[in-house]
Amino acid sequence: MNLTVGFDLDMTLIDSRPGIRAAYRALSAETGTFIDADEAITRLGPPLDEELAHWFPEAEIPAMADRYREIYPTYAIGPTPAMPGAREAIEAVQALGGRAIVVTAKHEPNARLHLAHLGIEPDAVIGWLWAEAKAGALREYGAQVYVGDHVGDVRGARTAGALSVAVPTGPCPEPELRAAGADVVLPDLTALPEWLARYVAAQPV
């Protein structure tokens, strides 16, 4: 089979909470607008504009989003670690002769900076896609599996006709992921290589 596995980024491959907290605090200091960065990082997954709407008037959101993305590399890349098993999960796909792609709602250049900083090397990175919109990229690349931490990732996988593999390492606990329709729930990415080997072995030649 021509194996392609898609991965979400925030709270799936990377623990983006420290970096995003730092970026929000910097934006708050620069604009003089209060942003509860500790609260904001409990809602990771949806597009940036949805979070900024909690703190800024609607008319200011586009400019604030642009500014956030500009300062993001300065504040957010360095403090952000990989999730346990992230690099090994990507490499497990590639070791089986497959392609590992990252499909994320994050600004694509910043997503690439995170992955390069951590030495994680997927075969493609596609940004600016959230929930059902991820399905377009998953279909384009022929992904059979999509791995994510959010119910939005489950919806994206199901819309694409891909198997939804979920990890409760972000804001959504296992019961919520299962209720959204996740086909498989793993404790975290360290369990993915073994699961993937079984999945591939069970596929028709």
Short mmCIF file of C-alpha atoms in Angstrom, two decimals:
data_model
loop_
_atom_site.label_atom_id
_atom_site.label_comp_id
_atom_site.label_asym_id
_atom_site.label_seq_id
_atom_site.Cartn_x
_atom_site.Cartn_y
_atom_site.Cartn_z
CA MET A 1 0.00 0.00 0.00
CA ASN A 2 1.09 3.60 -0.55
CA LEU A 3 0.99 4.62 3.09
CA THR A 4 0.40 8.27 3.99
CA VAL A 5 -0.23 9.34 7.57
CA GLY A 6 -1.21 12.88 8.51
CA PHE A 7 -0.43 14.51 11.85
CA ASP A 8 -1.76 17.57 13.61
CA LEU A 9 0.91 19.85 15.12
CA ASP A 10 -0.10 21.68 18.32
CA MET A 11 -0.46 19.29 21.28
CA THR A 12 -0.02 16.32 18.95
CA LEU A 13 3.58 16.64 17.74
CA ILE A 14 4.61 19.65 19.86
CA ASP A 15 3.70 20.94 23.30
CA SER A 16 3.11 24.47 22.10
CA ARG A 17 1.78 25.78 25.42
CA PRO A 18 5.02 27.41 26.70
CA GLY A 19 5.70 29.18 23.41
CA ILE A 20 2.14 30.32 22.81
CA ARG A 21 1.92 31.59 26.39
CA ALA A 22 5.08 33.65 25.81
CA ALA A 23 3.79 35.03 22.50
CA TYR A 24 0.45 36.07 24.01
CA ARG A 25 2.19 37.75 26.93
CA ALA A 26 4.39 39.67 24.50
CA LEU A 27 1.37 40.75 22.44
CA SER A 28 -0.41 41.82 25.61
CA ALA A 29 2.57 43.89 26.76
CA GLU A 30 2.96 45.50 23.33
CA THR A 31 -0.71 46.42 22.89
CA GLY A 32 -1.62 47.16 26.50
CA THR A 33 -4.57 44.79 26.15
CA PHE A 34 -5.06 42.17 28.85
CA ILE A 35 -4.75 38.59 27.56
CA ASP A 36 -5.00 35.73 30.03
CA ALA A 37 -2.29 33.63 28.44
CA ASP A 38 -2.77 30.78 30.91
CA GLU A 39 -6.43 30.55 29.95
CA ALA A 40 -5.70 30.86 26.23
CA ILE A 41 -3.41 27.84 26.19
CA THR A 42 -6.23 25.63 27.51
CA ARG A 43 -8.07 26.16 24.22
CA LEU A 44 -5.40 25.24 21.67
CA GLY A 45 -6.52 23.81 18.35
CA PRO A 46 -8.95 26.25 16.71
CA PRO A 47 -7.70 29.10 14.50
CA LEU A 48 -5.90 32.06 16.09
CA ASP A 49 -8.71 34.50 15.26
CA GLU A 50 -11.11 32.57 17.51
CA GLU A 51 -8.84 33.06 20.52
CA LEU A 52 -8.08 36.70 19.78
CA ALA A 53 -11.83 37.37 19.72
CA HIS A 54 -11.82 36.79 23.48
CA TRP A 55 -9.49 39.77 23.97
CA PHE A 56 -9.82 42.24 21.09
CA PRO A 57 -12.70 44.01 19.29
CA GLU A 58 -13.64 42.35 16.01
CA ALA A 59 -12.24 45.19 13.90
CA GLU A 60 -8.78 44.79 15.47
CA ILE A 61 -8.47 41.01 15.11
CA PRO A 62 -6.88 40.88 11.62
CA ALA A 63 -4.13 43.32 12.59
CA MET A 64 -3.55 41.58 15.94
CA ALA A 65 -3.36 38.19 14.22
CA ASP A 66 -0.75 39.52 11.79
CA ARG A 67 1.28 41.00 14.63
CA TYR A 68 1.06 37.79 16.67
CA ARG A 69 2.41 35.79 13.72
CA GLU A 70 5.22 38.32 13.25
CA ILE A 71 6.44 38.10 16.85
CA TYR A 72 5.73 34.37 17.20
CA PRO A 73 9.15 33.13 15.99
CA THR A 74 10.94 35.37 18.51
CA TYR A 75 8.99 34.15 21.53
CA ALA A 76 7.47 30.77 20.76
CA ILE A 77 9.92 28.54 18.90
CA GLY A 78 12.65 28.17 21.52
CA PRO A 79 10.48 27.24 24.54
CA THR A 80 8.37 24.66 22.67
CA PRO A 81 9.35 20.98 23.13
CA ALA A 82 8.34 17.97 21.09
CA MET A 83 5.65 15.74 22.54
CA PRO A 84 6.90 12.34 23.76
CA GLY A 85 7.28 10.03 20.77
CA ALA A 86 6.72 12.73 18.14
CA ARG A 87 9.94 12.29 16.19
CA GLU A 88 9.69 8.51 16.45
CA ALA A 89 6.11 8.56 15.17
CA ILE A 90 7.10 10.45 12.03
CA GLU A 91 10.09 8.19 11.50
CA ALA A 92 7.94 5.06 12.00
CA VAL A 93 5.78 6.06 9.04
CA GLN A 94 8.84 6.72 6.89
CA ALA A 95 10.53 3.48 7.97
CA LEU A 96 7.52 1.61 6.56
CA GLY A 97 8.07 3.34 3.22
CA GLY A 98 5.25 5.79 3.83
CA ARG A 99 4.87 9.57 3.80
CA ALA A 100 4.28 11.53 6.98
CA ILE A 101 2.56 14.88 6.47
CA VAL A 102 1.68 17.62 8.94
CA VAL A 103 -1.71 19.30 8.45
CA THR A 104 -2.27 22.13 10.93
CA ALA A 105 -4.31 25.25 11.57
CA LYS A 106 -1.08 27.07 12.40
CA HIS A 107 0.54 29.68 10.15
CA GLU A 108 2.57 27.40 7.88
CA PRO A 109 5.95 29.24 8.12
CA ASN A 110 5.76 29.08 11.92
CA ALA A 111 4.82 25.39 11.80
CA ARG A 112 7.91 24.75 9.69
CA LEU A 113 10.09 26.68 12.15
CA HIS A 114 8.88 24.49 15.03
CA LEU A 115 9.60 21.27 13.17
CA ALA A 116 13.05 22.40 11.98
CA HIS A 117 13.97 23.56 15.49
CA LEU A 118 13.07 20.15 16.91
CA GLY A 119 14.64 18.10 14.13
CA ILE A 120 11.31 16.58 13.08
CA GLU A 121 11.29 15.98 9.32
CA PRO A 122 7.90 15.21 7.77
CA ASP A 123 7.50 14.84 4.03
CA ALA A 124 5.14 17.80 3.71
CA VAL A 125 3.70 20.59 5.88
CA ILE A 126 0.32 22.16 5.09
CA GLY A 127 -0.90 25.03 7.24
CA TRP A 128 -3.96 27.26 7.73
CA LEU A 129 -6.42 24.35 7.82
CA TRP A 130 -8.78 23.62 10.70
CA ALA A 131 -11.25 20.80 11.36
CA GLU A 132 -13.22 19.78 8.25
CA ALA A 133 -10.99 22.01 6.08
CA LYS A 134 -8.09 19.63 6.79
CA ALA A 135 -9.86 17.02 4.68
CA GLY A 136 -8.85 18.72 1.42
CA ALA A 137 -5.14 18.30 2.14
CA LEU A 138 -5.62 14.79 3.50
CA ARG A 139 -7.43 13.74 0.33
CA GLU A 140 -4.89 15.51 -1.90
CA TYR A 141 -2.05 13.51 -0.34
CA GLY A 142 -4.07 10.28 -0.14
CA ALA A 143 -3.79 9.99 3.64
CA GLN A 144 -5.28 6.79 5.03
CA VAL A 145 -4.77 7.90 8.65
CA TYR A 146 -4.89 11.25 10.45
CA VAL A 147 -3.50 11.62 13.97
CA GLY A 148 -4.62 14.50 16.19
CA ASP A 149 -5.53 15.57 19.70
CA HIS A 150 -8.71 17.58 19.10
CA VAL A 151 -12.29 16.77 18.11
CA GLY A 152 -11.65 19.10 15.16
CA ASP A 153 -8.96 16.66 14.01
CA VAL A 154 -11.43 13.79 14.30
CA ARG A 155 -13.90 15.70 12.13
CA GLY A 156 -11.17 16.44 9.59
CA ALA A 157 -10.18 12.78 9.36
CA ARG A 158 -13.75 11.58 9.00
CA THR A 159 -14.55 14.21 6.37
CA ALA A 160 -11.53 12.98 4.39
CA GLY A 161 -12.54 9.34 4.74
CA ALA A 162 -9.34 8.66 6.71
CA LEU A 163 -9.00 6.60 9.87
CA SER A 164 -9.09 8.94 12.87
CA VAL A 165 -6.36 8.16 15.40
CA ALA A 166 -6.61 10.40 18.45
CA VAL A 167 -4.28 11.13 21.38
CA PRO A 168 -5.72 12.81 24.51
CA THR A 169 -2.62 14.98 24.93
CA GLY A 170 -4.40 18.28 24.22
CA PRO A 171 -7.60 19.88 25.50
CA CYS A 172 -9.93 16.98 24.62
CA PRO A 173 -10.11 13.95 26.95
CA GLU A 174 -10.53 10.42 25.62
CA PRO A 175 -14.34 10.21 26.10
CA GLU A 176 -14.80 13.41 24.10
CA LEU A 177 -12.57 12.13 21.29
CA ARG A 178 -14.44 8.82 21.16
CA ALA A 179 -17.81 10.59 21.19
CA ALA A 180 -16.65 12.71 18.22
CA GLY A 181 -16.00 9.51 16.27
CA ALA A 182 -12.31 8.70 16.75
CA ASP A 183 -11.63 5.21 15.39
CA VAL A 184 -8.60 4.63 17.62
CA VAL A 185 -7.47 6.41 20.80
CA LEU A 186 -3.85 5.92 21.85
CA PRO A 187 -2.48 7.20 25.19
CA ASP A 188 0.14 9.29 23.35
CA LEU A 189 2.42 9.13 20.30
CA THR A 190 4.82 6.68 21.94
CA ALA A 191 2.17 4.03 21.21
CA LEU A 192 1.88 4.90 17.52
CA PRO A 193 4.78 2.90 15.98
CA GLU A 194 3.50 -0.41 17.37
CA TRP A 195 -0.10 0.38 16.40
CA LEU A 196 0.99 1.48 12.92
CA ALA A 197 2.95 -1.72 12.32
CA ARG A 198 -0.18 -3.74 13.18
CA TYR A 199 -2.35 -1.52 10.99
CA VAL A 200 -0.07 -1.89 7.96
CA ALA A 201 0.25 -5.64 8.45
CA ALA A 202 -3.54 -5.97 8.40
CA GLN A 203 -3.97 -4.11 5.11
CA PRO A 204 -4.52 -6.08 1.88
CA VAL A 205 -1.46 -6.27 -0.35
#
